[in-house]
XYZ file of C-alpha atoms in Angstrom:
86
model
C 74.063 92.221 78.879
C 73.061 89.865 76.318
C 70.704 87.629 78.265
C 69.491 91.115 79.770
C 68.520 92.221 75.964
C 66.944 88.991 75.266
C 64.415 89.742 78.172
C 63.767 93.612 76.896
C 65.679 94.887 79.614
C 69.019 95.919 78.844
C 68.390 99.434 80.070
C 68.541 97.916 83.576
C 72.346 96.889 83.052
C 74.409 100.606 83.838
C 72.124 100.158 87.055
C 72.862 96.733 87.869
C 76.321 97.227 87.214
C 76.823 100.317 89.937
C 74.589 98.613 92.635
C 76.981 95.845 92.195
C 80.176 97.903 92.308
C 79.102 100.233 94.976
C 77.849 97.235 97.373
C 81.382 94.966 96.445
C 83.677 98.403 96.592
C 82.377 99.290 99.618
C 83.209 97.023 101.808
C 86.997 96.845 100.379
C 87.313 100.800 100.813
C 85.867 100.697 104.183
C 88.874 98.327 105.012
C 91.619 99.879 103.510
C 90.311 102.973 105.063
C 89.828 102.042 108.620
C 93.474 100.387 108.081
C 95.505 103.518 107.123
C 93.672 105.620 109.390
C 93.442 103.486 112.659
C 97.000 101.749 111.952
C 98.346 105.579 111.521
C 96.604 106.676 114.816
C 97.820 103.544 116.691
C 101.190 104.251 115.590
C 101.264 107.736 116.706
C 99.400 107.083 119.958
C 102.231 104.205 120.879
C 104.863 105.989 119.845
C 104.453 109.308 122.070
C 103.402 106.628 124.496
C 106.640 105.022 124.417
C 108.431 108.650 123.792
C 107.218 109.374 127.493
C 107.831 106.221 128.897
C 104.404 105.328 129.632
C 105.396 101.887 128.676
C 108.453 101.527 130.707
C 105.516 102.720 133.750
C 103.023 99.967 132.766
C 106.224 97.280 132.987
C 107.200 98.405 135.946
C 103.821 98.300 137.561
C 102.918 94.867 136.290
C 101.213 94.722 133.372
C 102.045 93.321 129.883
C 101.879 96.630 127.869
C 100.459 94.451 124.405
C 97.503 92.905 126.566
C 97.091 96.500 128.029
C 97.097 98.244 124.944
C 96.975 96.639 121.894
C 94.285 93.974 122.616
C 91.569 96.041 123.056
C 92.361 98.117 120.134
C 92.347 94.962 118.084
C 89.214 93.473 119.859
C 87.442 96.843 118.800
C 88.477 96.828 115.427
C 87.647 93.028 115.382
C 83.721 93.988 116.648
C 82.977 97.279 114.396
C 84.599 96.230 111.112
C 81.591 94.160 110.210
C 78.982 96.911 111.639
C 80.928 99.434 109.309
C 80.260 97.703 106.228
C 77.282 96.012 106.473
């Protein structure tokens, strides 16, 4: 604020102060968003999955249930995180 004053511009430093803590904060809510609610909607999804032994199903038929369905999930997340806060 002080070098901004020296310049004549110290009206300018509310402003620069929210542009910077909108552009920092959003990015940090954006991930602790997506975390709650895609971790809490994973959770449930694999839960009633494994409720109605639609895991159990994928075992028997072969298939590793975590490459199956958590990989993707976690590829996905991987890919849009960036996208969603840039």
């Amino acid at each position: 604020a002080y070098q901004m004053a020296n310049i004549g511009a110290a009206v300018f430093v509310a402003t620069l102060v929210a542009i910077a803590m909108v552009r920092e904060m959003g990015c940090l809510m954006t991930g602790i968003i997506m975390s709650g609610r895609t971790g809490a909607a994973f959770a449930a999804q694999l839960g009633s999955m494994k409720v109605n032994e639609e895991i159990d199903a994928l075992k028997t038929f072969g298939f590793n249930p975590i490459d199956f369905l958590v990989l993707p999930r976690m590829l996905a997340l991987i890919v849009m995180m960036p996208l969603l806060t840039a």
